[in-house]
Short mmCIF file of C-alpha atoms and ligand atoms in Angstrom, two decimals:
data_model
loop_
_atom_site.label_atom_id
_atom_site.label_comp_id
_atom_site.label_asym_id
_atom_site.label_seq_id
_atom_site.Cartn_x
_atom_site.Cartn_y
_atom_site.Cartn_z
CA MET A 1 -0.62 32.97 0.56
CA ASN A 2 0.04 31.60 4.05
CA TYR A 3 -2.27 28.94 5.35
CA SER A 4 -2.75 26.47 8.18
CA ILE A 5 -4.09 22.96 7.75
CA LEU A 6 -7.27 21.84 9.51
CA LEU A 7 -7.87 18.11 10.02
CA LYS A 8 -11.19 16.48 10.90
CA PHE A 9 -11.32 13.26 12.88
CA GLY A 10 -13.26 10.26 11.65
CA GLU A 11 -16.72 9.92 13.17
CA ILE A 12 -16.17 6.59 14.86
CA THR A 13 -13.24 7.89 16.83
CA LEU A 14 -15.41 10.62 18.31
CA LYS A 15 -17.69 8.22 20.11
CA GLY A 16 -17.48 7.12 23.68
CA ALA A 17 -14.94 7.44 26.44
CA ASN A 18 -12.04 6.56 24.12
CA ARG A 19 -12.32 9.83 22.27
CA SER A 20 -9.29 11.53 23.77
CA TYR A 21 -7.20 8.38 23.31
CA PHE A 22 -7.91 8.38 19.57
CA GLU A 23 -7.43 12.12 19.28
CA ASN A 24 -4.15 12.20 21.17
CA THR A 25 -2.77 9.29 19.15
CA LEU A 26 -3.61 11.10 15.96
CA LEU A 27 -2.12 14.34 17.27
CA ARG A 28 1.15 12.58 18.11
CA GLN A 29 1.28 10.92 14.72
CA VAL A 30 0.62 14.14 12.81
CA ARG A 31 3.40 15.87 14.78
CA TYR A 32 5.83 13.10 13.92
CA ARG A 33 4.83 12.73 10.29
CA ILE A 34 5.15 16.41 9.37
CA LYS A 35 8.64 16.78 10.90
CA PRO A 36 10.47 16.51 7.55
CA TYR A 37 8.50 19.54 6.29
CA GLY A 38 9.55 22.15 8.88
CA LYS A 39 8.60 23.42 12.32
CA PHE A 40 4.91 23.45 13.11
CA ASN A 41 2.56 24.04 15.98
CA VAL A 42 0.03 21.19 16.06
CA PHE A 43 -2.90 21.49 18.46
CA LYS A 44 -6.45 20.40 19.04
CA SER A 45 -9.29 22.88 18.89
CA GLN A 46 -12.78 21.39 19.41
CA SER A 47 -13.01 18.44 17.02
CA THR A 48 -10.29 19.73 14.71
CA ILE A 49 -6.52 19.40 14.62
CA CYS A 50 -4.79 22.62 13.50
CA VAL A 51 -1.38 22.52 11.87
CA GLU A 52 0.27 25.95 11.87
CA ALA A 53 3.65 26.77 10.38
CA LEU A 54 6.12 28.30 12.83
CA SER A 55 8.41 29.71 10.13
CA ASP A 56 8.20 30.87 6.54
CA ASP A 57 10.30 28.07 5.11
CA CYS A 58 7.84 25.27 5.97
CA ASP A 59 6.86 23.06 3.04
CA MET A 60 3.09 23.41 3.43
CA GLU A 61 2.17 21.33 0.39
CA GLY A 62 4.37 18.48 1.63
CA ALA A 63 2.78 18.72 5.07
CA TYR A 64 -0.70 18.82 3.54
CA ASP A 65 0.01 15.73 1.46
CA ILE A 66 1.29 13.68 4.39
CA CYS A 67 -1.74 14.75 6.50
CA LYS A 68 -3.94 13.56 3.65
CA LYS A 69 -2.32 10.12 3.86
CA THR A 70 -2.76 9.86 7.64
CA PHE A 71 -5.32 7.33 8.82
CA GLY A 72 -7.91 8.77 11.19
CA VAL A 73 -8.21 12.03 9.23
CA ILE A 74 -11.58 11.94 7.54
CA ALA A 75 -11.36 15.36 5.86
CA LEU A 76 -8.96 18.27 5.63
CA CYS A 77 -8.74 21.80 4.29
CA ARG A 78 -6.49 24.83 4.15
CA ALA A 79 -7.30 27.84 6.35
CA TYR A 80 -5.84 30.96 4.74
CA GLU A 81 -4.44 33.78 6.85
CA CYS A 82 -5.37 37.34 6.08
CA GLU A 83 -5.19 40.82 7.64
CA LYS A 84 -7.88 41.58 10.21
CA ASP A 85 -9.53 44.12 8.01
CA MET A 86 -12.89 43.74 6.25
CA ALA A 87 -11.63 44.99 2.87
CA ALA A 88 -8.70 42.55 2.99
CA ILE A 89 -11.02 39.69 4.00
CA GLU A 90 -13.42 40.45 1.16
CA LYS A 91 -10.58 40.60 -1.36
CA THR A 92 -9.08 37.31 -0.13
CA VAL A 93 -12.45 35.52 -0.23
CA ALA A 94 -13.03 36.77 -3.78
CA ALA A 95 -9.60 35.54 -4.91
CA LEU A 96 -9.99 32.12 -3.26
CA ALA A 97 -13.69 31.63 -3.97
CA PRO A 98 -13.40 28.75 -6.49
CA GLU A 99 -11.18 26.76 -4.12
CA LEU A 100 -13.35 27.60 -1.09
CA ILE A 101 -16.47 26.41 -2.92
CA GLY A 102 -14.74 23.37 -4.46
CA GLY A 103 -17.36 22.75 -7.16
CA ALA A 104 -20.36 22.84 -4.80
CA LYS A 105 -23.70 24.29 -5.92
CA THR A 106 -24.77 25.70 -2.54
CA PHE A 107 -22.96 27.28 0.38
CA LYS A 108 -23.37 29.42 3.43
CA ALA A 109 -20.94 31.86 5.02
CA ASP A 110 -20.25 31.47 8.72
CA ALA A 111 -18.24 34.09 10.62
CA ARG A 112 -16.94 33.87 14.19
CA ARG A 113 -15.12 36.47 16.25
CA SER A 114 -12.91 35.57 19.14
CA ASP A 115 -11.79 39.21 19.02
CA LYS A 116 -14.98 41.00 20.08
CA SER A 117 -13.47 44.43 19.41
CA PHE A 118 -13.67 43.83 15.65
CA PRO A 119 -15.90 46.62 14.31
CA LEU A 120 -18.43 44.34 12.52
CA SER A 121 -20.71 41.73 14.07
CA SER A 122 -20.56 38.06 12.95
CA PRO A 123 -23.78 38.30 10.84
CA GLU A 124 -22.42 41.43 9.15
CA ILE A 125 -19.16 39.70 8.30
CA SER A 126 -21.05 36.65 6.99
CA ALA A 127 -23.17 38.83 4.72
CA ILE A 128 -20.13 40.51 3.16
CA VAL A 129 -18.28 37.21 2.73
CA GLY A 130 -21.39 35.59 1.20
CA GLY A 131 -21.67 38.49 -1.25
CA ALA A 132 -18.02 38.16 -2.27
CA VAL A 133 -18.49 34.44 -3.01
CA LEU A 134 -21.68 35.05 -5.02
CA ASP A 135 -19.92 37.68 -7.13
CA ALA A 136 -16.91 35.43 -7.77
CA CYS A 137 -18.79 32.19 -8.51
CA PRO A 138 -21.80 32.69 -10.77
CA GLY A 139 -24.33 29.86 -10.51
CA VAL A 140 -23.58 29.13 -6.85
CA LYS A 141 -26.48 29.72 -4.45
CA VAL A 142 -26.82 30.40 -0.75
CA ASP A 143 -28.52 27.72 1.32
CA VAL A 144 -28.36 28.51 5.03
CA HIS A 145 -30.15 25.29 6.11
CA ASP A 146 -28.42 22.54 4.17
CA PRO A 147 -25.40 23.95 2.34
CA GLU A 148 -22.94 21.67 0.53
CA VAL A 149 -20.08 23.84 1.73
CA THR A 150 -19.60 26.28 4.59
CA VAL A 151 -17.17 29.14 3.99
CA ARG A 152 -15.78 30.00 7.42
CA VAL A 153 -14.16 33.20 8.56
CA GLU A 154 -12.63 33.34 12.00
CA ILE A 155 -11.48 36.66 13.44
CA ARG A 156 -8.78 35.82 15.98
CA ASP A 157 -6.58 38.10 18.06
CA GLU A 158 -3.83 38.48 15.49
CA LYS A 159 -5.32 37.66 12.13
CA ALA A 160 -8.36 36.43 10.24
CA PHE A 161 -8.59 32.84 8.93
CA ILE A 162 -10.64 31.75 5.93
CA SER A 163 -11.53 28.16 5.03
CA GLY A 164 -14.02 26.41 2.79
CA ALA A 165 -14.68 23.05 1.15
CA ARG A 166 -12.96 20.08 2.73
CA GLU A 167 -11.12 17.42 0.81
CA LYS A 168 -11.48 13.75 1.68
CA GLY A 169 -8.73 12.39 3.92
CA ALA A 170 -7.45 8.83 4.17
CA GLY A 171 -10.25 7.88 6.60
CA GLY A 172 -10.02 4.90 8.92
CA MET A 173 -8.52 5.13 12.39
CA PRO A 174 -5.13 6.22 13.72
CA VAL A 175 -2.56 3.43 13.37
CA THR A 176 -1.95 1.47 16.61
CA THR A 177 -5.40 2.22 18.07
CA ASN A 178 -6.51 -1.30 17.07
CA GLY A 179 -3.47 -3.34 18.04
CA LYS A 180 -1.00 -5.19 15.83
CA ALA A 181 -1.25 -7.81 13.09
CA LEU A 182 1.26 -9.73 10.99
CA LEU A 183 0.93 -9.30 7.21
CA LEU A 184 2.06 -12.20 5.02
CA LEU A 185 3.76 -10.16 2.35
CA SER A 186 4.70 -11.79 -0.94
CA GLY A 187 6.08 -9.71 -3.80
CA GLY A 188 2.67 -9.75 -5.51
CA ILE A 189 -0.09 -7.19 -6.05
CA ASP A 190 -2.61 -8.42 -3.50
CA SER A 191 -0.85 -8.64 -0.16
CA PRO A 192 0.32 -4.98 0.04
CA VAL A 193 -3.27 -3.90 -0.72
CA ALA A 194 -4.58 -6.23 2.00
CA GLY A 195 -2.07 -4.77 4.44
CA HIS A 196 -3.07 -1.22 3.58
CA MET A 197 -6.77 -1.99 4.15
CA ILE A 198 -6.16 -3.43 7.60
CA CYS A 199 -3.67 -0.72 8.56
CA ARG A 200 -6.35 1.84 7.67
CA ARG A 201 -8.52 0.33 10.39
CA GLY A 202 -5.94 1.43 12.95
CA VAL A 203 -3.99 -1.83 13.04
CA LYS A 204 -0.20 -1.54 13.19
CA LEU A 205 1.38 -4.00 10.75
CA GLU A 206 4.48 -6.11 10.91
CA ALA A 207 5.45 -7.93 7.71
CA MET A 208 6.39 -11.58 7.20
CA HIS A 209 8.11 -12.70 4.02
CA PHE A 210 9.12 -16.23 3.06
CA GLU A 211 12.11 -16.58 0.77
CA SER A 212 13.61 -19.63 -0.79
CA PHE A 213 17.30 -18.98 -1.45
CA PRO A 214 18.90 -20.01 -3.75
CA TYR A 215 15.69 -20.61 -5.72
CA THR A 216 14.62 -17.03 -5.09
CA SER A 217 17.07 -14.16 -5.53
CA GLU A 218 18.36 -11.23 -3.51
CA ARG A 219 16.60 -8.96 -6.01
CA ALA A 220 13.27 -10.60 -5.24
CA LEU A 221 13.81 -9.94 -1.53
CA GLU A 222 14.84 -6.35 -2.27
CA LYS A 223 11.55 -5.87 -4.08
CA VAL A 224 9.60 -6.99 -1.00
CA ARG A 225 11.67 -4.61 1.14
CA GLU A 226 10.73 -1.84 -1.28
CA LEU A 227 7.02 -2.71 -0.91
CA THR A 228 7.46 -2.66 2.85
CA LYS A 229 8.99 0.79 2.61
CA ILE A 230 5.91 2.04 0.73
CA LEU A 231 3.63 0.55 3.39
CA ALA A 232 5.73 2.29 6.05
CA ARG A 233 4.47 5.65 4.80
CA TYR A 234 1.01 4.68 6.09
CA ASN A 235 1.97 2.36 8.93
CA GLY A 236 5.09 4.01 10.36
CA ALA A 237 8.27 1.90 10.58
CA VAL A 238 7.58 -1.76 9.81
CA CYS A 239 9.22 -4.68 11.60
CA PHE A 240 10.08 -6.89 8.62
CA HIS A 241 10.56 -10.63 9.20
CA THR A 242 12.05 -13.14 6.82
CA VAL A 243 12.14 -16.91 7.08
CA SER A 244 13.59 -19.37 4.60
CA VAL A 245 11.32 -22.16 3.36
CA THR A 246 13.96 -23.75 1.16
CA LYS A 247 14.29 -26.86 3.27
CA ILE A 248 10.53 -27.27 3.55
CA GLN A 249 10.11 -26.99 -0.20
CA GLU A 250 12.86 -29.51 -0.86
CA GLU A 251 11.33 -31.98 1.57
CA LEU A 252 7.87 -31.55 0.08
CA ARG A 253 9.26 -32.10 -3.40
CA LYS A 254 11.06 -35.22 -2.32
CA ARG A 255 8.22 -36.84 -0.36
CA CYS A 256 4.80 -35.50 -1.34
CA GLU A 257 2.46 -35.53 -4.31
CA GLU A 258 3.16 -32.64 -6.63
CA GLU A 259 -0.46 -31.47 -6.86
CA TYR A 260 -0.38 -30.68 -3.12
CA PHE A 261 2.89 -28.67 -3.06
CA THR A 262 1.40 -25.19 -2.94
CA LEU A 263 -1.20 -26.07 -0.34
CA LEU A 264 1.29 -27.83 1.90
CA LEU A 265 3.66 -24.89 1.64
CA ARG A 266 0.87 -22.45 2.50
CA ARG A 267 0.09 -24.50 5.59
CA PHE A 268 3.71 -24.23 6.67
CA MET A 269 3.65 -20.49 6.07
CA MET A 270 0.60 -20.13 8.28
CA ARG A 271 2.10 -22.17 11.11
CA ILE A 272 5.38 -20.25 11.06
CA SER A 273 3.56 -16.92 10.81
CA GLU A 274 1.38 -17.75 13.79
CA ARG A 275 4.44 -18.53 15.91
CA ILE A 276 6.11 -15.26 14.98
CA ALA A 277 2.86 -13.32 15.44
CA LEU A 278 2.45 -14.61 18.98
CA GLU A 279 6.06 -13.83 19.82
CA ARG A 280 5.59 -10.27 18.53
CA GLU A 281 2.17 -9.74 20.16
CA CYS A 282 0.43 -9.57 16.80
CA ARG A 283 -3.14 -10.73 17.36
CA ALA A 284 -4.07 -11.67 13.78
CA LEU A 285 -2.59 -12.64 10.42
CA VAL A 286 -3.38 -10.74 7.22
CA THR A 287 -3.18 -12.27 3.73
CA GLY A 288 -3.96 -11.05 0.20
CA GLU A 289 -6.16 -14.00 -0.69
CA SER A 290 -9.28 -13.52 -2.82
CA VAL A 291 -11.81 -16.31 -3.15
CA GLY A 292 -11.44 -18.29 -6.36
CA GLN A 293 -8.49 -16.27 -7.69
CA VAL A 294 -6.14 -19.27 -8.02
CA ALA A 295 -6.25 -22.98 -7.18
CA SER A 296 -4.99 -22.38 -3.64
CA GLN A 297 -7.79 -19.89 -2.99
CA THR A 298 -10.90 -21.99 -3.58
CA ILE A 299 -13.11 -22.32 -0.50
CA GLU A 300 -11.81 -25.88 0.02
CA ALA A 301 -8.18 -24.78 -0.29
CA LEU A 302 -8.65 -21.76 1.98
CA SER A 303 -10.26 -23.96 4.58
CA VAL A 304 -7.35 -26.43 4.46
CA THR A 305 -4.87 -23.56 4.79
CA ASN A 306 -6.82 -21.93 7.58
CA SER A 307 -7.10 -25.01 9.74
CA THR A 308 -3.43 -24.84 10.75
CA VAL A 309 -3.85 -21.73 12.92
CA ASN A 310 -5.93 -20.55 15.85
CA ILE A 311 -5.54 -16.77 15.65
CA PRO A 312 -7.86 -14.83 13.31
CA VAL A 313 -6.81 -14.51 9.68
CA PHE A 314 -7.93 -11.31 7.98
CA ARG A 315 -8.36 -11.49 4.21
CA PRO A 316 -9.65 -8.05 3.25
CA CYS A 317 -9.30 -8.71 -0.51
CA ILE A 318 -11.47 -11.81 -0.26
CA GLY A 319 -14.41 -10.32 -2.19
CA LEU A 320 -12.49 -8.07 -4.57
CA ASP A 321 -11.86 -8.75 -8.26
CA LYS A 322 -8.27 -8.57 -9.45
CA GLU A 323 -9.11 -5.36 -11.34
CA GLU A 324 -10.35 -3.73 -8.15
CA ILE A 325 -7.24 -4.80 -6.27
CA ILE A 326 -5.09 -3.28 -9.03
CA VAL A 327 -6.93 0.05 -8.77
CA ARG A 328 -6.15 0.12 -5.05
CA ALA A 329 -2.53 -0.91 -5.62
CA ARG A 330 -2.11 2.03 -7.97
CA GLU A 331 -3.73 4.41 -5.49
CA ILE A 332 -1.48 3.40 -2.63
CA GLY A 333 1.63 3.38 -4.83
CA THR A 334 2.61 -0.31 -4.66
CA TYR A 335 1.55 -1.44 -8.14
CA GLU A 336 4.67 -0.51 -10.09
CA THR A 337 6.89 -2.34 -7.62
CA SER A 338 4.58 -5.36 -7.38
CA ILE A 339 4.70 -6.02 -11.12
CA LEU A 340 8.50 -6.21 -11.28
CA PRO A 341 9.04 -9.72 -12.63
CA TYR A 342 11.01 -11.45 -9.88
CA GLU A 343 10.25 -14.95 -8.71
CA ASP A 344 8.44 -15.79 -5.46
CA CYS A 345 8.86 -18.98 -3.45
CA CYS A 346 5.31 -20.00 -4.43
CA THR A 347 6.31 -19.94 -8.10
CA VAL A 348 9.46 -22.00 -7.61
CA PHE A 349 7.91 -25.46 -7.38
CA THR A 350 4.49 -24.73 -8.81
CA PRO A 351 2.58 -27.94 -9.49
CA ARG A 352 1.49 -28.42 -13.10
CA HIS A 353 -2.00 -29.46 -11.93
CA PRO A 354 -2.62 -28.03 -8.46
CA LYS A 355 -5.45 -29.58 -6.45
CA THR A 356 -8.41 -27.20 -6.48
CA LYS A 357 -10.76 -29.13 -4.18
CA PRO A 358 -8.49 -30.74 -1.62
CA SER A 359 -9.89 -32.74 1.27
CA LEU A 360 -8.30 -32.10 4.63
CA ASP A 361 -7.85 -35.86 5.24
CA ARG A 362 -5.86 -36.24 2.07
CA VAL A 363 -3.71 -33.20 2.91
CA LEU A 364 -3.05 -34.57 6.39
CA ALA A 365 -2.00 -37.88 4.85
CA GLU A 366 0.48 -36.04 2.64
CA GLU A 367 1.82 -34.22 5.68
CA GLU A 368 2.42 -37.55 7.44
CA ARG A 369 5.29 -38.07 5.00
CA VAL A 370 7.35 -35.21 6.47
CA ASP A 371 8.27 -34.18 10.00
CA VAL A 372 6.16 -31.03 10.29
CA GLU A 373 7.35 -29.93 13.73
CA ALA A 374 11.03 -30.41 12.88
CA LEU A 375 10.65 -28.47 9.63
CA VAL A 376 8.86 -25.59 11.36
CA PHE A 377 11.57 -25.54 14.00
CA ALA A 378 14.35 -25.53 11.39
CA ALA A 379 12.63 -22.76 9.44
CA LEU A 380 12.31 -20.63 12.58
CA GLU A 381 16.08 -20.96 13.04
CA THR A 382 16.46 -18.92 9.83
CA HIS A 383 14.21 -16.11 11.12
CA LYS A 384 15.66 -12.62 10.70
CA GLN A 385 14.08 -9.28 11.45
CA GLU A 386 14.86 -5.66 10.62
CA TRP A 387 13.05 -2.32 10.85
CA ILE A 388 12.11 -0.73 7.55
CA LYS A 389 11.29 2.98 7.48
CA ASP A 390 9.73 5.25 4.92
CA SER A 391 12.61 7.05 3.16
CA LEU A 392 11.26 10.41 4.44
CA TYR A 393 12.16 9.43 8.01
CA GLU A 394 15.44 7.60 7.46
P1 ATP B 401 -0.09 -11.76 -3.93
O1 ATP B 401 -0.40 -10.91 -5.09
O2 ATP B 401 -0.31 -11.07 -2.63
O3 ATP B 401 1.25 -12.42 -4.05
P2 ATP B 401 -1.32 -14.09 -5.00
O4 ATP B 401 -2.59 -13.89 -5.70
O5 ATP B 401 -0.08 -14.23 -5.81
O6 ATP B 401 -1.16 -12.92 -3.93
P3 ATP B 401 -0.66 -16.54 -3.55
O7 ATP B 401 0.69 -16.58 -4.14
O8 ATP B 401 -1.52 -17.75 -3.57
O9 ATP B 401 -1.57 -15.37 -4.12
O10 ATP B 401 -0.55 -16.09 -2.07
C1 ATP B 401 -1.68 -15.84 -1.29
C2 ATP B 401 -1.25 -15.05 -0.09
O11 ATP B 401 -0.29 -15.78 0.67
C3 ATP B 401 -0.56 -13.75 -0.43
O12 ATP B 401 -1.47 -12.71 -0.65
C4 ATP B 401 0.28 -13.51 0.79
O13 ATP B 401 -0.50 -12.96 1.83
C5 ATP B 401 0.70 -14.93 1.18
N1 ATP B 401 1.99 -15.28 0.57
C6 ATP B 401 2.24 -15.89 -0.58
N2 ATP B 401 3.56 -16.03 -0.81
C7 ATP B 401 4.17 -15.45 0.24
C8 ATP B 401 5.54 -15.25 0.61
N3 ATP B 401 6.54 -15.65 -0.16
N4 ATP B 401 5.80 -14.63 1.78
C9 ATP B 401 4.79 -14.20 2.57
N5 ATP B 401 3.50 -14.36 2.27
C10 ATP B 401 3.18 -14.99 1.12
MG1 MG B 402 1.89 -14.25 -4.83
#
């Protein structure tokens, strides 16, 4: 059966003078994202975006799925087309009733006519539609005041449209409506999840990865590119940055106490990331850190890492358990790639006994032994960037 897709905006985006900015951004993004699935007419009608197929060969399920993954869409449903004839409407409602009700216990029917020449009035249509649902779904009750679901019938000029229960969308806000941030993306489980959480808030991500050739391999880098590609489905094309920290790691190994290696490296990563962020007009850094997860993520260690930068650092996984992060990684589709067993630069020179409660003074003393500015400068000379797209849009 032919259907259109109806998308509901998130509540927050409806407030204030910015409303049309949020709505138009979302409209543009939906138009772009459904392109691989055929030709559609996408338009705004009150507080809903309607996605209508313009030809019979559109892949509606593909379009529905990508709309469901679009940030800023709080809920969505299918609106089924049917002949503008009461018998046909009743038959269609009866056939679709379980989907229209979607497991709810109470509903009401709500009919509208933009074609006023239709022979029945709106209340008459509602009564017939309500009856058809009651017959098809035993146990479901009518509640006109506070229904769980509203079954809608709209009589338009050409056809009738029938819709019911809405499914949850991706939520959040349309990407780009909250500026840009730079995600520090390792090959691990946590950082892609952190990126997804911030992207969902309408923040466009760029990704920053530190490699350590020849200690890390081309395959390890390929894995991070693959993770970036998955994030691109939510974010749109991602500007992917790489910088080599090989020289920094070798210097640290030569001159500093082993128990401080990881911390010192993390401080370098933050400094380099901040420079690249500012150059790219990213206003914050995002990391996958979670308090207490490893030695470099105790409060003391986080504070030592943090003190190298001035821009905000978002750590959305900070209060999540590993298990919870894994659930999210599976949901967003990054888990299987994240667990591929390739090395990361942090695992190359891992100290046997990392410092868990470092003091900043002691860390600064360690840093005195290397030329920080020269190492940052040399690392930035290795900076490369490329755009990574979701394979759908390549
Ligand atoms: P993840 O699962 O995200 O790798 P992790 O628990 O392994 O996290 P760490 O290795 O201590 O934690 O890294 C903490 C954070 O630092 C990561 O979440 C990521 O944001 C950043 N990070 C670590 N290694 C890299 C890297 N090679 N390139 C870019 N960012 C990195
Ligand atoms: Mg890691």
